[in-house]
PDB file of C-alpha atoms in Angstrom:
ATOM      1  CA  ILE V 249      96.563  79.179 103.690  1.00 82.00           C
ATOM      2  CA  ALA V 250      94.104  81.507 104.374  1.00 83.00           C
ATOM      3  CA  TRP V 251      93.064  82.655 101.516  1.00 84.00           C
ATOM      4  CA  LYS V 252      89.926  85.156 101.155  1.00 78.00           C
ATOM      5  CA  ASN V 253      88.190  84.759 104.217  1.00 77.00           C
ATOM      6  CA  ALA V 254      85.828  88.332 105.298  1.00 72.00           C
ATOM      7  CA  HIS V 255      86.694  87.768 108.687  1.00 75.00           C
ATOM      8  CA  ILE V 256      90.229  86.625 109.992  1.00 83.00           C
ATOM      9  CA  GLY V 257      92.239  84.301 108.024  1.00 87.00           C
ATOM     10  CA  LEU V 258      94.754  83.009 111.358  1.00 89.00           C
ATOM     11  CA  VAL V 259      93.557  83.027 114.454  1.00 88.00           C
ATOM     12  CA  THR V 260      94.171  82.366 118.409  1.00 87.00           C
ATOM     13  CA  VAL V 261      91.947  83.668 121.521  1.00 86.00           C
ATOM     14  CA  ASP V 262      92.920  83.133 124.524  1.00 85.00           C
ATOM     15  CA  GLN V 263      96.231  81.155 123.918  1.00 84.00           C
ATOM     16  CA  SER V 264      98.183  80.753 127.388  1.00 83.00           C
ATOM     17  CA  ALA V 265     101.017  78.561 125.410  1.00 86.00           C
ATOM     18  CA  ASN V 266     104.174  80.995 122.846  1.00 88.00           C
ATOM     19  CA  MET V 267     103.995  79.891 119.128  1.00 88.00           C
ATOM     20  CA  ARG V 268     105.535  80.193 115.931  1.00 93.00           C
ATOM     21  CA  LEU V 269     103.884  80.305 113.166  1.00 91.00           C
ATOM     22  CA  ASP V 270     106.027  78.535 109.778  1.00 96.00           C
ATOM     23  CA  THR V 271     105.847  79.084 106.234  1.00 95.00           C
ATOM     24  CA  VAL V 272     102.239  80.314 106.826  1.00 93.00           C
ATOM     25  CA  MET V 273      99.873  82.508 103.928  1.00 91.00           C
ATOM     26  CA  VAL V 274      97.114  84.774 104.065  1.00 90.00           C
ATOM     27  CA  ALA V 275      96.235  86.404 101.435  1.00 87.00           C
ATOM     28  CA  ASP V 276      92.789  88.049 100.802  1.00 82.00           C
ATOM     29  CA  ASN V 277      91.223  88.621 104.022  1.00 80.00           C
ATOM     30  CA  HIS V 278      89.969  91.792 106.761  1.00 80.00           C
ATOM     31  CA  ILE V 279      92.174  90.571 108.725  1.00 83.00           C
ATOM     32  CA  GLY V 280      95.310  88.040 108.138  1.00 86.00           C
ATOM     33  CA  ILE V 281      95.648  87.116 111.194  1.00 88.00           C
ATOM     34  CA  SER V 282      95.176  88.153 114.437  1.00 87.00           C
ATOM     35  CA  LEU V 283      96.475  86.636 117.603  1.00 86.00           C
ATOM     36  CA  ASN V 284      95.523  86.674 121.333  1.00 84.00           C
ATOM     37  CA  PHE V 285      96.607  85.955 124.635  1.00 84.00           C
ATOM     38  CA  HIS V 286      94.794  85.370 127.494  1.00 83.00           C
ATOM     39  CA  ARG V 287      98.400  85.703 130.685  1.00 82.00           C
ATOM     40  CA  TYR V 288      98.407  88.102 134.187  1.00 78.00           C
ATOM     41  CA  ALA V 289      98.813  91.514 134.047  1.00 74.00           C
ATOM     42  CA  THR V 290     102.222  90.480 135.623  1.00 80.00           C
ATOM     43  CA  ASP V 291     103.562  87.934 133.337  1.00 81.00           C
ATOM     44  CA  LEU V 292     105.167  89.318 130.361  1.00 78.00           C
ATOM     45  CA  THR V 293     106.533  86.342 128.905  1.00 82.00           C
ATOM     46  CA  HIS V 294     105.142  84.834 126.159  1.00 81.00           C
ATOM     47  CA  ARG V 295     106.812  84.698 123.090  1.00 85.00           C
ATOM     48  CA  HIS V 296     105.214  84.361 119.242  1.00 85.00           C
ATOM     49  CA  TYR V 297     108.042  83.720 116.839  1.00 91.00           C
ATOM     50  CA  ALA V 298     106.881  83.721 112.869  1.00 90.00           C
ATOM     51  CA  TYR V 299     109.541  81.895 109.578  1.00 95.00           C
ATOM     52  CA  ASN V 300     108.301  81.997 105.735  1.00 94.00           C
ATOM     53  CA  VAL V 301     105.430  83.792 106.524  1.00 91.00           C
ATOM     54  CA  THR V 302     103.682  86.020 104.153  1.00 89.00           C
ATOM     55  CA  PHE V 303     100.738  88.530 103.901  1.00 88.00           C
ATOM     56  CA  LEU V 304      99.184  89.719 100.822  1.00 84.00           C
ATOM     57  CA  GLY V 305      96.919  92.006 100.230  1.00 77.00           C
ATOM     58  CA  SER V 306      94.435  92.502  97.625  1.00 74.00           C
ATOM     59  CA  THR V 307      94.877  90.421  95.000  1.00 75.00           C
ATOM     60  CA  ASP V 308      93.205  89.625  91.598  1.00 76.00           C
ATOM     61  CA  ALA V 309      91.012  86.929  93.063  1.00 71.00           C
ATOM     62  CA  SER V 310      89.268  90.674  94.877  1.00 69.00           C
ATOM     63  CA  THR V 311      87.985  91.960  92.028  1.00 66.00           C
ATOM     64  CA  CYS V 312      83.955  90.511  92.760  1.00 63.00           C
ATOM     65  CA  ASP V 313      82.103  93.425  94.187  1.00 64.00           C
ATOM     66  CA  ALA V 314      81.167  91.515  97.064  1.00 61.00           C
ATOM     67  CA  SER V 315      84.997  91.882  97.899  1.00 59.00           C
ATOM     68  CA  LEU V 316      85.170  94.872  98.423  1.00 63.00           C
ATOM     69  CA  GLU V 317      83.178  95.449 100.821  1.00 67.00           C
ATOM     70  CA  CYS V 318      83.755  94.297 104.707  1.00 70.00           C
ATOM     71  CA  ARG V 319      81.770  91.882 105.092  1.00 69.00           C
ATOM     72  CA  ALA V 320      82.852  90.252 108.739  1.00 71.00           C
ATOM     73  CA  LEU V 321      80.879  88.711 111.675  1.00 72.00           C
ATOM     74  CA  GLY V 322      78.417  90.064 114.235  1.00 76.00           C
ATOM     75  CA  GLU V 323      76.675  89.377 117.335  1.00 78.00           C
ATOM     76  CA  ASP V 324      73.477  89.600 115.914  1.00 84.00           C
ATOM     77  CA  ASP V 325      74.465  90.025 111.693  1.00 78.00           C
ATOM     78  CA  THR V 326      75.868  85.911 112.310  1.00 77.00           C
ATOM     79  CA  ILE V 327      75.675  85.982 108.044  1.00 73.00           C
ATOM     80  CA  GLY V 328      77.653  88.613 107.363  1.00 72.00           C
ATOM     81  CA  GLU V 329      75.009  90.937 105.265  1.00 77.00           C
ATOM     82  CA  THR V 330      77.517  94.589 107.093  1.00 77.00           C
ATOM     83  CA  CYS V 331      80.922  94.446 108.151  1.00 76.00           C
ATOM     84  CA  ASN V 332      81.079  94.028 112.373  1.00 72.00           C
ATOM     85  CA  SER V 333      84.661  94.490 112.214  1.00 72.00           C
ATOM     86  CA  VAL V 334      86.964  95.663 115.362  1.00 71.00           C
ATOM     87  CA  MET V 335      88.869  97.207 112.636  1.00 69.00           C
ATOM     88  CA  GLY V 336      85.768  99.387 111.237  1.00 67.00           C
ATOM     89  CA  SER V 337      84.693  99.482 107.868  1.00 65.00           C
ATOM     90  CA  ASN V 338      86.687 101.794 106.518  1.00 65.00           C
ATOM     91  CA  TRP V 339      89.788  99.701 106.068  1.00 63.00           C
ATOM     92  CA  ARG V 340      89.239  96.403 104.197  1.00 67.00           C
ATOM     93  CA  ARG V 341      92.150  94.222 104.634  1.00 74.00           C
ATOM     94  CA  VAL V 342      95.155  94.824 107.525  1.00 72.00           C
ATOM     95  CA  GLY V 343      97.542  91.968 107.730  1.00 74.00           C
ATOM     96  CA  LEU V 344      98.535  92.246 111.276  1.00 75.00           C
ATOM     97  CA  MET V 345      96.395  92.951 114.057  1.00 73.00           C
ATOM     98  CA  GLY V 346      99.095  93.939 116.778  1.00 71.00           C
ATOM     99  CA  THR V 347      99.213  91.333 119.329  1.00 73.00           C
ATOM    100  CA  MET V 348      96.299  91.563 122.064  1.00 73.00           C
ATOM    101  CA  VAL V 349      96.995  90.078 126.052  1.00 74.00           C
ATOM    102  CA  GLY V 350      95.038  90.209 128.749  1.00 75.00           C
ATOM    103  CA  ASP V 351      93.724  89.190 132.063  1.00 75.00           C
ATOM    104  CA  THR V 352      90.094  88.475 131.425  1.00 76.00           C
ATOM    105  CA  ALA V 353      89.327  85.911 128.730  1.00 76.00           C
ATOM    106  CA  LYS V 354      86.734  85.745 126.056  1.00 75.00           C
ATOM    107  CA  LEU V 355      86.115  82.486 125.749  1.00 76.00           C
ATOM    108  CA  CYS V 356      83.575  81.199 127.725  1.00 72.00           C
ATOM    109  CA  GLU V 357      85.492  78.211 129.121  1.00 67.00           C
ATOM    110  CA  THR V 358      88.808  80.343 129.901  1.00 66.00           C
ATOM    111  CA  ASN V 359      86.310  81.926 132.230  1.00 59.00           C
ATOM    112  CA  PRO V 360      84.087  79.859 134.229  1.00 53.00           C
TER     113      PRO V 360
END
């Protein structure tokens, strides 16, 4: 269960393996699930599977004023005082952010 995260409930970055999500619930997150794969441009064999996954947008837990504003962290805003989301402040809840595949890694460990 990933519940009431200011930014992303479940995330993987520079993933190279196939993934299986099983019995997952995301609720009241800014972005519920975001899957990022690091693959060569010609490698289209990656797969992700989802079984018994539940997305809940804004539930009764999101009634306080702080829950209604985007508080995603950013490079220069490590506290989350403003909205630094790639989705922007117009979108409060996004269940599944489309899978992103890139041949340039985001993490330093993958790009020495």
